[in-house]
CSV table of C-alpha atoms in Angstrom, one decimal:
chain,number,residue,atom,x,y,z
A,1,MET,CA,-86.0,139.2,-35.0
A,2,GLY,CA,-82.7,137.7,-36.3
A,3,GLY,CA,-84.4,134.3,-35.8
A,4,VAL,CA,-87.1,135.2,-38.3
A,5,PHE,CA,-84.5,136.2,-40.8
A,6,LYS,CA,-82.4,133.1,-40.3
A,7,ARG,CA,-85.4,130.8,-40.5
A,8,ASP,CA,-86.6,132.3,-43.8
A,9,LEU,CA,-83.1,132.1,-45.2
A,10,ALA,CA,-82.8,128.5,-44.1
A,11,LEU,CA,-86.2,127.7,-45.7
A,12,ALA,CA,-85.3,129.5,-48.9
A,13,PHE,CA,-82.2,127.4,-49.4
A,14,ARG,CA,-84.0,124.2,-48.4
A,15,GLN,CA,-86.5,124.9,-51.2
A,16,LYS,CA,-84.1,125.9,-54.0
A,17,ALA,CA,-86.5,124.9,-56.8
A,18,GLU,CA,-88.8,127.7,-55.8
A,19,LEU,CA,-86.0,130.2,-56.1
A,20,VAL,CA,-84.6,128.9,-59.4
A,21,GLN,CA,-87.9,128.6,-61.2
A,22,PRO,CA,-88.8,132.3,-61.4
A,23,LEU,CA,-85.2,133.0,-62.5
A,24,MET,CA,-85.5,130.4,-65.3
A,25,PHE,CA,-88.8,132.0,-66.2
A,26,LEU,CA,-87.2,135.4,-66.5
A,27,LEU,CA,-84.3,134.0,-68.6
A,28,MET,CA,-86.8,132.3,-71.0
A,29,VAL,CA,-89.0,135.3,-71.4
A,30,VAL,CA,-86.0,137.4,-72.2
A,31,THR,CA,-84.7,134.9,-74.8
A,32,LEU,CA,-88.2,134.7,-76.4
A,33,PHE,CA,-88.0,138.3,-77.5
A,34,PRO,CA,-85.0,138.0,-80.0
A,35,LEU,CA,-86.8,135.0,-81.4
A,36,GLY,CA,-90.2,136.7,-81.7
A,37,VAL,CA,-89.3,140.2,-82.6
A,38,GLY,CA,-86.2,139.6,-84.6
A,39,PRO,CA,-82.5,139.5,-83.7
A,40,GLY,CA,-81.6,142.9,-85.2
A,41,PRO,CA,-79.2,144.5,-82.7
A,42,ASP,CA,-80.9,147.9,-83.0
A,43,THR,CA,-84.4,146.5,-82.4
A,44,LEU,CA,-83.1,144.6,-79.4
A,45,GLN,CA,-81.4,147.7,-77.9
A,46,LEU,CA,-84.7,149.6,-78.4
A,47,ILE,CA,-86.9,147.1,-76.6
A,48,GLY,CA,-84.3,145.8,-74.2
A,49,PRO,CA,-84.9,147.9,-71.0
A,50,GLY,CA,-88.7,147.3,-71.3
A,51,VAL,CA,-88.2,143.6,-71.8
A,52,ILE,CA,-85.9,143.1,-68.8
A,53,TRP,CA,-88.2,145.1,-66.5
A,54,ILE,CA,-91.4,143.4,-67.7
A,55,ALA,CA,-89.8,140.0,-67.3
A,56,ALA,CA,-88.5,141.0,-63.8
A,57,ILE,CA,-92.0,142.1,-62.7
A,58,LEU,CA,-93.7,139.0,-64.1
A,59,SER,CA,-91.1,136.6,-62.6
A,60,SER,CA,-91.3,138.4,-59.3
A,61,LEU,CA,-95.1,137.7,-59.2
A,62,MET,CA,-94.4,134.0,-59.5
A,63,GLY,CA,-92.3,133.9,-56.4
A,64,MET,CA,-94.1,136.5,-54.5
A,65,GLU,CA,-96.7,134.2,-52.9
A,66,ARG,CA,-93.8,132.3,-51.1
A,67,LEU,CA,-93.6,135.3,-48.8
A,68,PHE,CA,-96.4,134.3,-46.5
A,69,ARG,CA,-98.2,131.3,-48.1
A,70,ASP,CA,-96.5,128.4,-46.4
A,71,ASP,CA,-96.4,130.2,-43.0
A,72,PHE,CA,-100.1,131.0,-43.3
A,73,ALA,CA,-101.0,127.5,-44.4
A,74,ASP,CA,-99.1,125.6,-41.7
A,75,GLY,CA,-99.9,127.9,-38.9
A,76,SER,CA,-96.4,129.3,-38.3
A,77,LEU,CA,-97.8,132.8,-38.9
A,78,GLU,CA,-100.3,132.3,-36.0
A,79,GLN,CA,-97.4,131.4,-33.8
A,80,LEU,CA,-95.4,134.4,-35.0
A,81,GLN,CA,-98.3,136.7,-34.3
A,82,LEU,CA,-98.6,135.3,-30.8
A,83,SER,CA,-94.9,135.5,-30.1
A,84,GLY,CA,-95.1,139.1,-28.9
A,85,LEU,CA,-92.7,140.3,-31.6
A,86,PRO,CA,-93.9,143.4,-33.4
A,87,LEU,CA,-95.6,142.2,-36.5
A,88,TYR,CA,-94.4,145.1,-38.7
A,89,ALA,CA,-90.8,144.2,-37.8
A,90,VAL,CA,-91.4,140.5,-38.6
A,91,ALA,CA,-92.9,141.5,-41.9
A,92,THR,CA,-90.0,143.7,-42.7
A,93,MET,CA,-87.5,140.9,-42.0
A,94,LYS,CA,-89.5,138.5,-44.2
A,95,VAL,CA,-89.6,141.1,-47.1
A,96,LEU,CA,-85.8,141.7,-46.7
A,97,CYS,CA,-85.1,138.0,-46.9
A,98,HIS,CA,-87.4,137.6,-49.9
A,99,TRP,CA,-85.7,140.4,-51.7
A,100,LEU,CA,-82.3,139.0,-51.0
A,101,VAL,CA,-83.1,135.5,-52.3
A,102,THR,CA,-85.2,136.7,-55.2
A,103,PHE,CA,-83.7,139.7,-56.6
A,104,ILE,CA,-80.0,139.4,-55.8
A,105,PRO,CA,-79.7,136.4,-58.2
A,106,LEU,CA,-81.5,138.6,-60.8
A,107,LEU,CA,-79.0,141.3,-60.3
A,108,ILE,CA,-76.2,138.8,-60.8
A,109,LEU,CA,-77.8,137.5,-63.9
A,110,SER,CA,-78.4,141.0,-65.3
A,111,PRO,CA,-75.1,141.4,-67.2
A,112,LEU,CA,-76.0,138.3,-69.2
A,113,LEU,CA,-79.5,139.7,-70.0
A,114,ALA,CA,-77.9,143.0,-71.0
A,115,MET,CA,-75.7,141.2,-73.4
A,116,PHE,CA,-78.6,139.2,-74.9
A,117,LEU,CA,-80.4,142.5,-75.7
A,118,ASN,CA,-77.4,144.4,-76.9
A,119,LEU,CA,-77.5,147.1,-74.2
A,120,THR,CA,-74.6,149.5,-74.0
A,121,VAL,CA,-72.5,150.0,-70.9
A,122,ASP,CA,-74.3,153.2,-70.1
A,123,MET,CA,-77.6,151.6,-70.4
A,124,TYR,CA,-76.5,148.7,-68.3
A,125,ILE,CA,-75.4,151.0,-65.5
A,126,ALA,CA,-78.7,152.8,-65.6
A,127,LEU,CA,-80.5,149.4,-65.6
A,128,VAL,CA,-78.7,148.2,-62.5
A,129,ILE,CA,-79.4,151.4,-60.6
A,130,THR,CA,-83.1,151.1,-61.5
A,131,LEU,CA,-83.1,147.4,-60.5
A,132,LEU,CA,-81.4,148.1,-57.2
A,133,LEU,CA,-83.9,150.8,-56.3
A,134,GLY,CA,-87.0,149.3,-58.0
A,135,THR,CA,-86.9,145.7,-56.9
A,136,PRO,CA,-87.2,146.4,-53.1
A,137,LEU,CA,-90.2,148.4,-54.1
A,138,LEU,CA,-91.6,145.3,-55.8
A,139,SER,CA,-91.0,143.2,-52.7
A,140,LEU,CA,-92.5,145.7,-50.3
A,141,VAL,CA,-95.7,146.5,-52.3
A,142,GLY,CA,-96.1,142.9,-53.3
A,143,ALA,CA,-96.0,141.8,-49.7
A,144,ILE,CA,-99.0,143.9,-48.9
A,145,ALA,CA,-101.0,142.2,-51.6
A,146,VAL,CA,-99.7,138.8,-50.6
A,147,GLY,CA,-100.9,139.6,-47.0
A,148,LEU,CA,-104.3,140.4,-48.3
A,149,THR,CA,-104.7,137.4,-50.6
A,150,VAL,CA,-102.9,134.8,-48.4
A,151,GLY,CA,-106.2,133.5,-46.9
A,152,LEU,CA,-107.8,132.9,-50.3
A,153,GLN,CA,-107.4,129.7,-52.2
A,154,ARG,CA,-105.8,130.2,-55.6
A,155,GLY,CA,-105.0,133.8,-54.8
A,156,GLY,CA,-102.2,133.7,-57.4
A,157,VAL,CA,-104.0,135.2,-60.4
A,158,LEU,CA,-105.7,137.8,-58.2
A,159,LEU,CA,-102.3,138.8,-56.8
A,160,ALA,CA,-101.1,139.5,-60.4
A,161,LEU,CA,-104.2,141.4,-61.2
A,162,LEU,CA,-103.8,143.5,-58.1
A,163,LEU,CA,-100.1,144.2,-58.5
A,164,ILE,CA,-99.5,144.7,-62.2
A,165,PRO,CA,-101.3,148.1,-62.3
A,166,VAL,CA,-99.5,149.2,-59.2
A,167,PHE,CA,-96.2,148.5,-60.8
A,168,ILE,CA,-96.9,150.6,-64.0
A,169,PRO,CA,-95.3,153.9,-62.7
A,170,LEU,CA,-92.2,152.0,-61.6
A,171,LEU,CA,-92.0,150.4,-65.1
A,172,ILE,CA,-92.4,153.8,-66.8
A,173,PHE,CA,-89.7,155.6,-64.8
A,174,ALA,CA,-87.3,152.6,-64.9
A,175,THR,CA,-87.4,152.1,-68.6
A,176,SER,CA,-87.3,155.8,-69.3
A,177,ALA,CA,-84.2,156.1,-67.2
A,178,VAL,CA,-82.5,153.4,-69.3
A,179,ASP,CA,-83.7,155.0,-72.5
A,180,ALA,CA,-82.3,158.3,-71.4
A,181,ALA,CA,-79.0,156.6,-70.7
A,182,ALA,CA,-79.0,155.2,-74.2
A,183,LEU,CA,-79.1,158.7,-75.6
A,184,GLN,CA,-76.4,159.9,-73.2
A,185,LEU,CA,-79.0,162.1,-71.5
A,186,PRO,CA,-79.1,162.7,-67.7
A,187,TYR,CA,-81.5,160.4,-65.9
A,188,ARG,CA,-81.3,161.6,-62.4
A,189,ALA,CA,-84.9,162.7,-62.3
A,190,GLN,CA,-86.2,159.2,-63.0
A,191,ILE,CA,-83.9,157.7,-60.4
A,192,ALA,CA,-85.0,160.3,-57.9
A,193,ILE,CA,-88.6,159.5,-58.4
A,194,ILE,CA,-88.0,155.7,-58.1
A,195,GLY,CA,-86.0,156.5,-54.9
A,196,ALA,CA,-88.8,158.6,-53.6
A,197,MET,CA,-91.3,155.8,-54.2
A,198,LEU,CA,-89.0,153.3,-52.5
A,199,LEU,CA,-88.7,155.6,-49.4
A,200,ILE,CA,-92.5,156.0,-49.2
A,201,ALA,CA,-92.9,152.3,-49.5
A,202,MET,CA,-90.3,151.6,-46.8
A,203,ALA,CA,-92.0,154.0,-44.4
A,204,LEU,CA,-95.6,152.8,-45.0
A,205,ALA,CA,-95.4,149.2,-46.2
A,206,PRO,CA,-94.4,147.4,-43.0
A,207,ALA,CA,-97.5,148.8,-41.2
A,208,ALA,CA,-99.7,147.9,-44.1
A,209,ILE,CA,-98.3,144.4,-44.4
A,210,ALA,CA,-98.8,143.8,-40.7
A,211,TYR,CA,-102.4,145.1,-41.0
A,212,SER,CA,-103.1,142.9,-44.0
A,213,LEU,CA,-101.8,139.9,-42.2
A,214,LYS,CA,-104.1,140.6,-39.2
A,215,VAL,CA,-107.1,141.0,-41.6
A,216,SER,CA,-106.3,137.7,-43.2
A,217,GLN,CA,-106.3,135.9,-39.8
A,218,ASN,CA,-109.8,137.2,-39.0
B,1,MET,CA,-110.7,140.3,-11.6
B,2,SER,CA,-107.4,138.6,-12.5
B,3,GLY,CA,-107.0,135.9,-15.0
B,4,LEU,CA,-108.4,135.9,-18.5
B,5,VAL,CA,-111.7,137.7,-18.5
B,6,ALA,CA,-113.8,138.3,-21.6
B,7,SER,CA,-117.0,140.2,-21.4
B,8,GLU,CA,-119.8,140.8,-23.8
B,9,LEU,CA,-118.1,139.2,-26.7
B,10,SER,CA,-119.9,139.0,-30.0
B,11,CYS,CA,-118.7,137.3,-33.1
B,12,ILE,CA,-120.3,137.4,-36.6
B,13,LYS,CA,-119.0,135.2,-39.4
B,14,ARG,CA,-120.5,135.4,-42.9
B,15,ASP,CA,-123.6,137.2,-41.6
B,16,ARG,CA,-124.2,134.5,-39.0
B,17,VAL,CA,-124.0,135.4,-35.3
B,18,LEU,CA,-121.8,132.7,-33.7
B,19,PHE,CA,-122.2,134.1,-30.2
B,20,ASP,CA,-123.5,137.3,-28.8
B,21,ARG,CA,-122.8,139.0,-25.5
B,22,LEU,CA,-120.8,136.1,-24.3
B,23,SER,CA,-118.9,136.4,-21.0
B,24,PHE,CA,-116.2,134.0,-20.0
B,25,SER,CA,-113.4,133.8,-17.5
B,26,LEU,CA,-110.4,131.6,-17.0
B,27,GLN,CA,-108.6,131.6,-13.6
B,28,SER,CA,-105.4,129.9,-12.6
B,29,GLY,CA,-105.9,126.4,-11.5
B,30,GLN,CA,-108.8,125.8,-13.9
B,31,LEU,CA,-109.2,123.4,-16.7
B,32,VAL,CA,-112.0,124.6,-18.9
B,33,TYR,CA,-113.4,122.3,-21.6
B,34,LEU,CA,-115.2,124.1,-24.3
B,35,ARG,CA,-118.0,122.1,-25.8
B,36,GLY,CA,-120.3,122.6,-28.7
B,37,PRO,CA,-121.4,121.1,-32.1
B,38,ASN,CA,-119.5,121.8,-35.3
B,39,GLY,CA,-119.9,125.3,-36.4
B,40,ALA,CA,-120.9,126.6,-33.0
B,41,GLY,CA,-117.8,128.9,-33.0
B,42,LYS,CA,-115.4,127.1,-30.7
B,43,THR,CA,-112.4,127.8,-32.8
B,44,SER,CA,-113.5,131.4,-33.4
B,45,LEU,CA,-113.9,132.0,-29.7
B,46,LEU,CA,-110.4,130.5,-29.0
B,47,ARG,CA,-108.8,132.6,-31.7
B,48,ILE,CA,-110.5,135.7,-30.3
B,49,LEU,CA,-109.4,134.9,-26.8
B,50,CYS,CA,-105.8,134.4,-28.0
B,51,GLY,CA,-105.8,137.8,-29.7
B,52,LEU,CA,-105.4,136.3,-33.2
B,53,SER,CA,-108.7,137.7,-34.4
B,54,GLN,CA,-110.9,140.6,-33.2
B,55,PRO,CA,-114.4,140.2,-31.8
B,56,GLU,CA,-117.2,142.2,-33.3
B,57,SER,CA,-117.7,143.8,-29.9
B,58,GLY,CA,-116.7,143.2,-26.4
B,59,THR,CA,-113.4,143.3,-24.3
B,60,ILE,CA,-110.9,140.8,-23.2
B,61,THR,CA,-108.4,141.4,-20.4
B,62,TRP,CA,-105.6,139.5,-19.0
B,63,GLN,CA,-104.6,140.3,-15.4
B,64,SER,CA,-106.9,143.4,-15.7
B,65,GLN,CA,-105.0,144.7,-18.7
B,66,PRO,CA,-106.0,144.6,-22.4
B,67,LEU,CA,-104.3,141.8,-24.4
B,68,GLY,CA,-100.8,142.8,-25.3
B,69,GLU,CA,-97.2,141.7,-25.0
B,70,HIS,CA,-97.6,140.6,-21.4
B,71,TRP,CA,-100.4,138.2,-22.5
B,72,PHE,CA,-98.4,136.7,-25.3
B,73,LYS,CA,-95.6,135.9,-22.8
B,74,ASP,CA,-98.1,134.0,-20.7
B,75,LEU,CA,-99.8,132.1,-23.5
B,76,ILE,CA,-99.2,129.0,-25.5
B,77,TYR,CA,-101.6,128.4,-28.3
B,78,VAL,CA,-101.8,125.2,-30.3
B,79,GLY,CA,-104.3,125.5,-33.0
B,80,HIS,CA,-105.8,123.3,-35.7
B,81,LYS,CA,-102.8,124.1,-37.8
B,82,PRO,CA,-99.7,122.7,-36.1
B,83,GLY,CA,-97.4,125.6,-36.9
B,84,VAL,CA,-94.7,123.1,-38.0
B,85,ASN,CA,-93.0,123.8,-41.3
B,86,GLY,CA,-92.7,120.7,-43.4
B,87,ALA,CA,-89.3,121.5,-44.9
B,88,LEU,CA,-87.6,122.0,-41.6
B,89,THR,CA,-86.8,119.3,-39.1
B,90,ALA,CA,-88.5,119.0,-35.8
B,91,ILE,CA,-85.5,120.4,-34.0
B,92,GLU,CA,-85.2,123.3,-36.3
B,93,ASN,CA,-88.9,124.1,-36.0
B,94,LEU,CA,-88.7,124.1,-32.2
B,95,ALA,CA,-85.4,126.0,-32.1
B,96,PHE,CA,-86.8,128.8,-34.3
B,97,TRP,CA,-90.1,128.8,-32.3
B,98,CYS,CA,-88.2,129.1,-29.0
B,99,ARG,CA,-86.2,132.0,-30.4
B,100,GLN,CA,-89.3,133.8,-31.6
B,101,HIS,CA,-91.0,133.4,-28.3
B,102,SER,CA,-87.9,134.3,-26.3
B,103,VAL,CA,-87.7,130.9,-24.7
B,104,SER,CA,-84.1,129.8,-23.9
B,105,ALA,CA,-83.8,126.1,-24.5
B,106,SER,CA,-80.6,124.3,-25.1
B,107,LEU,CA,-80.4,121.9,-28.0
B,108,ASP,CA,-80.0,119.1,-25.5
B,109,HIS,CA,-83.2,120.1,-23.9
B,110,LEU,CA,-85.0,120.1,-27.2
B,111,TYR,CA,-83.8,116.5,-27.9
B,112,HIS,CA,-84.9,115.5,-24.4
B,113,VAL,CA,-88.4,116.9,-24.9
B,114,LEU,CA,-88.8,115.2,-28.3
B,115,ALA,CA,-87.6,112.0,-26.8
B,116,GLU,CA,-90.2,112.3,-24.0
B,117,LEU,CA,-92.8,112.7,-26.6
B,118,GLY,CA,-91.7,109.5,-28.4
B,119,LEU,CA,-90.0,111.1,-31.3
B,120,VAL,CA,-86.6,109.5,-30.9
B,121,GLY,CA,-84.9,109.2,-34.3
B,122,MET,CA,-87.4,111.7,-35.9
B,123,GLU,CA,-85.6,114.8,-34.8
B,124,ASP,CA,-83.5,115.3,-37.9
B,125,VAL,CA,-85.9,114.4,-40.7
B,126,PRO,CA,-88.0,117.1,-42.5
B,127,CYS,CA,-91.4,117.3,-40.7
B,128,ARG,CA,-93.4,116.7,-43.8
B,129,THR,CA,-92.3,113.1,-43.7
B,130,LEU,CA,-93.7,112.6,-40.2
B,131,SER,CA,-97.1,111.2,-39.7
B,132,ALA,CA,-100.0,113.5,-38.7
B,133,GLY,CA,-99.8,112.3,-35.1
B,134,GLN,CA,-96.0,112.8,-35.0
B,135,GLN,CA,-96.4,116.3,-36.3
B,136,ARG,CA,-99.1,117.0,-33.7
B,137,ARG,CA,-96.5,115.8,-31.1
B,138,VAL,CA,-94.0,118.2,-32.4
B,139,ALA,CA,-96.6,121.0,-32.1
B,140,LEU,CA,-97.5,120.0,-28.6
B,141,SER,CA,-93.9,119.8,-27.5
B,142,ARG,CA,-94.2,123.6,-27.0
B,143,LEU,CA,-96.1,122.9,-23.8
B,144,TRP,CA,-93.0,121.2,-22.5
B,145,LEU,CA,-90.7,124.1,-23.6
B,146,LYS,CA,-92.3,127.4,-22.7
B,147,SER,CA,-93.4,128.1,-19.1
B,148,ALA,CA,-96.6,130.0,-19.7
B,149,LYS,CA,-99.6,130.3,-17.4
B,150,VAL,CA,-102.3,129.8,-19.9
B,151,TRP,CA,-102.6,127.1,-22.5
B,152,ILE,CA,-105.2,127.5,-25.2
B,153,LEU,CA,-105.5,124.2,-27.1
B,154,ASP,CA,-107.8,123.7,-30.1
B,155,GLU,CA,-108.5,120.0,-30.6
B,156,PRO,CA,-105.2,119.0,-29.2
B,157,PHE,CA,-106.0,115.3,-29.3
B,158,THR,CA,-106.5,115.1,-33.1
B,159,ALA,CA,-104.4,112.3,-34.6
B,160,LEU,CA,-102.8,111.4,-31.3
B,161,ASP,CA,-102.7,107.7,-30.3
B,162,VAL,CA,-104.0,106.4,-26.9
B,163,LYS,CA,-100.7,106.8,-25.3
B,164,GLY,CA,-100.3,110.3,-26.6
B,165,VAL,CA,-103.7,111.3,-25.3
B,166,ALA,CA,-102.9,110.0,-21.9
B,167,GLN,CA,-99.6,111.8,-21.8
B,168,LEU,CA,-101.2,115.1,-22.8
B,169,GLU,CA,-103.9,114.7,-20.2
B,170,ASP,CA,-101.3,114.1,-17.5
B,171,LYS,CA,-99.4,117.1,-18.7
B,172,MET,CA,-102.6,119.2,-18.5
B,173,LYS,CA,-103.4,118.0,-15.0
B,174,ALA,CA,-99.9,118.8,-13.8
B,175,HIS,CA,-100.1,122.2,-15.3
B,176,VAL,CA,-103.4,123.0,-13.7
B,177,ASP,CA,-102.2,121.6,-10.3
B,178,ALA,CA,-99.2,123.9,-10.5
B,179,GLY,CA,-101.5,126.9,-10.8
B,180,GLY,CA,-101.7,127.1,-14.6
B,181,ALA,CA,-104.9,127.4,-16.6
B,182,VAL,CA,-106.0,125.3,-19.6
B,183,LEU,CA,-108.7,126.1,-22.1
B,184,THR,CA,-109.3,123.3,-24.5
B,185,THR,CA,-111.8,122.0,-26.9
B,186,SER,CA,-112.2,118.5,-28.3
B,187,HIS,CA,-114.9,116.2,-29.6
B,188,GLN,CA,-113.7,113.4,-27.4
B,189,ALA,CA,-114.4,113.4,-23.7
B,190,LEU,CA,-111.5,113.9,-21.3
B,191,SER,CA,-110.7,111.0,-19.1
B,192,GLU,CA,-110.4,111.2,-15.3
B,193,ARG,CA,-106.6,111.6,-15.7
B,194,ALA,CA,-107.1,115.2,-16.7
B,195,GLY,CA,-108.5,116.1,-13.2
B,196,THR,CA,-111.4,118.4,-12.4
B,197,VAL,CA,-112.9,119.9,-15.5
B,198,ARG,CA,-115.2,122.9,-15.8
B,199,PHE,CA,-117.4,122.7,-18.8
B,200,PHE,CA,-118.4,125.7,-21.0
B,201,ASP,CA,-121.0,125.0,-23.6
B,202,LEU,CA,-121.5,126.9,-26.8
B,203,GLU,CA,-124.8,126.4,-28.7
B,204,TYR,CA,-125.2,126.3,-32.4
B,205,ARG,CA,-127.2,129.4,-33.4
B,206,PHE,CA,-129.1,129.9,-36.6
């Protein structure tokens, strides 16, 4: 199992461009908003949480396909399925690796984004908590959809169409948590709901990913 | 019955029946050569026998048990897709594969096997820069690494040169002589080097 993780990590660092591109995309989307909406500090603070979260979701969709695409195309996934390792565990390892290389850089970049959009320290803390809990959810749920679409040619747009509606609840609770933080209100409820969604996803997604990969091999 | 036994297999792809109530068995010491025109369902049958995809109906057993972990331990499958990642080197590809399949092979042994397959000097370059035949050799080197009873090979000779074909045929014969079993498909006939061959024909059905 550690072998799967190490291999994915090695591959990720071998293909750095694929890691950096979604991050650059995120940065550019966020910088477009002050230019398009206007640079007023109050306006930016108002739209900031939503902008960062939407940009995070969109940029995560760009890199999501990487999860299984190459392994499916070159047959490595077949070999993995015939290795005798439990497929749900393999899928979990791959999702974990994907989260580490996709979203940890985003978290590192987040103070800069918060500064761009004039977020207060309270808002930033809330934003980081929602990102920490919410982004694994993006990876886990996204992996199910990637598993289902990996056998299709040009599954990229379909992937976005499948996933964006699913991420709406996460977006609502995440941005509302940051908004509450802006007003110095408690936001534990929103965090608890995101946490609950994450726990459900952690429990169910590995089996669902394994099943979707099996379906794609048929 | 021991060995790999499939009974009453049916496979339907895109509303077309590829085969129906097909029975098949593979015993140790056999080399079975699956023949059939394009689209007859050879690859589908091989994938079903591996356990990669599910038949519409029918059962498959290995040593009288349904396919499971004990089957994967005894199987090497080399499919159409080589299972070789282009960004990794040949050595890395094989090392990771060995780890996944719980095969303990030292780095020296990996170099040795690649050398035997004529890939000296190619061990440390990304596999995407290798030619199709060289990538096929990397994929086939699994046969030298894992000691499995059953080999299921889908078009293993594709892109191999004459020498490579002969080497693989010798390897197949040695495996069968040692009590292993090989199930293979190819559009080119096997030469005499491969030893006794049992044929299994699939017809194209409309």
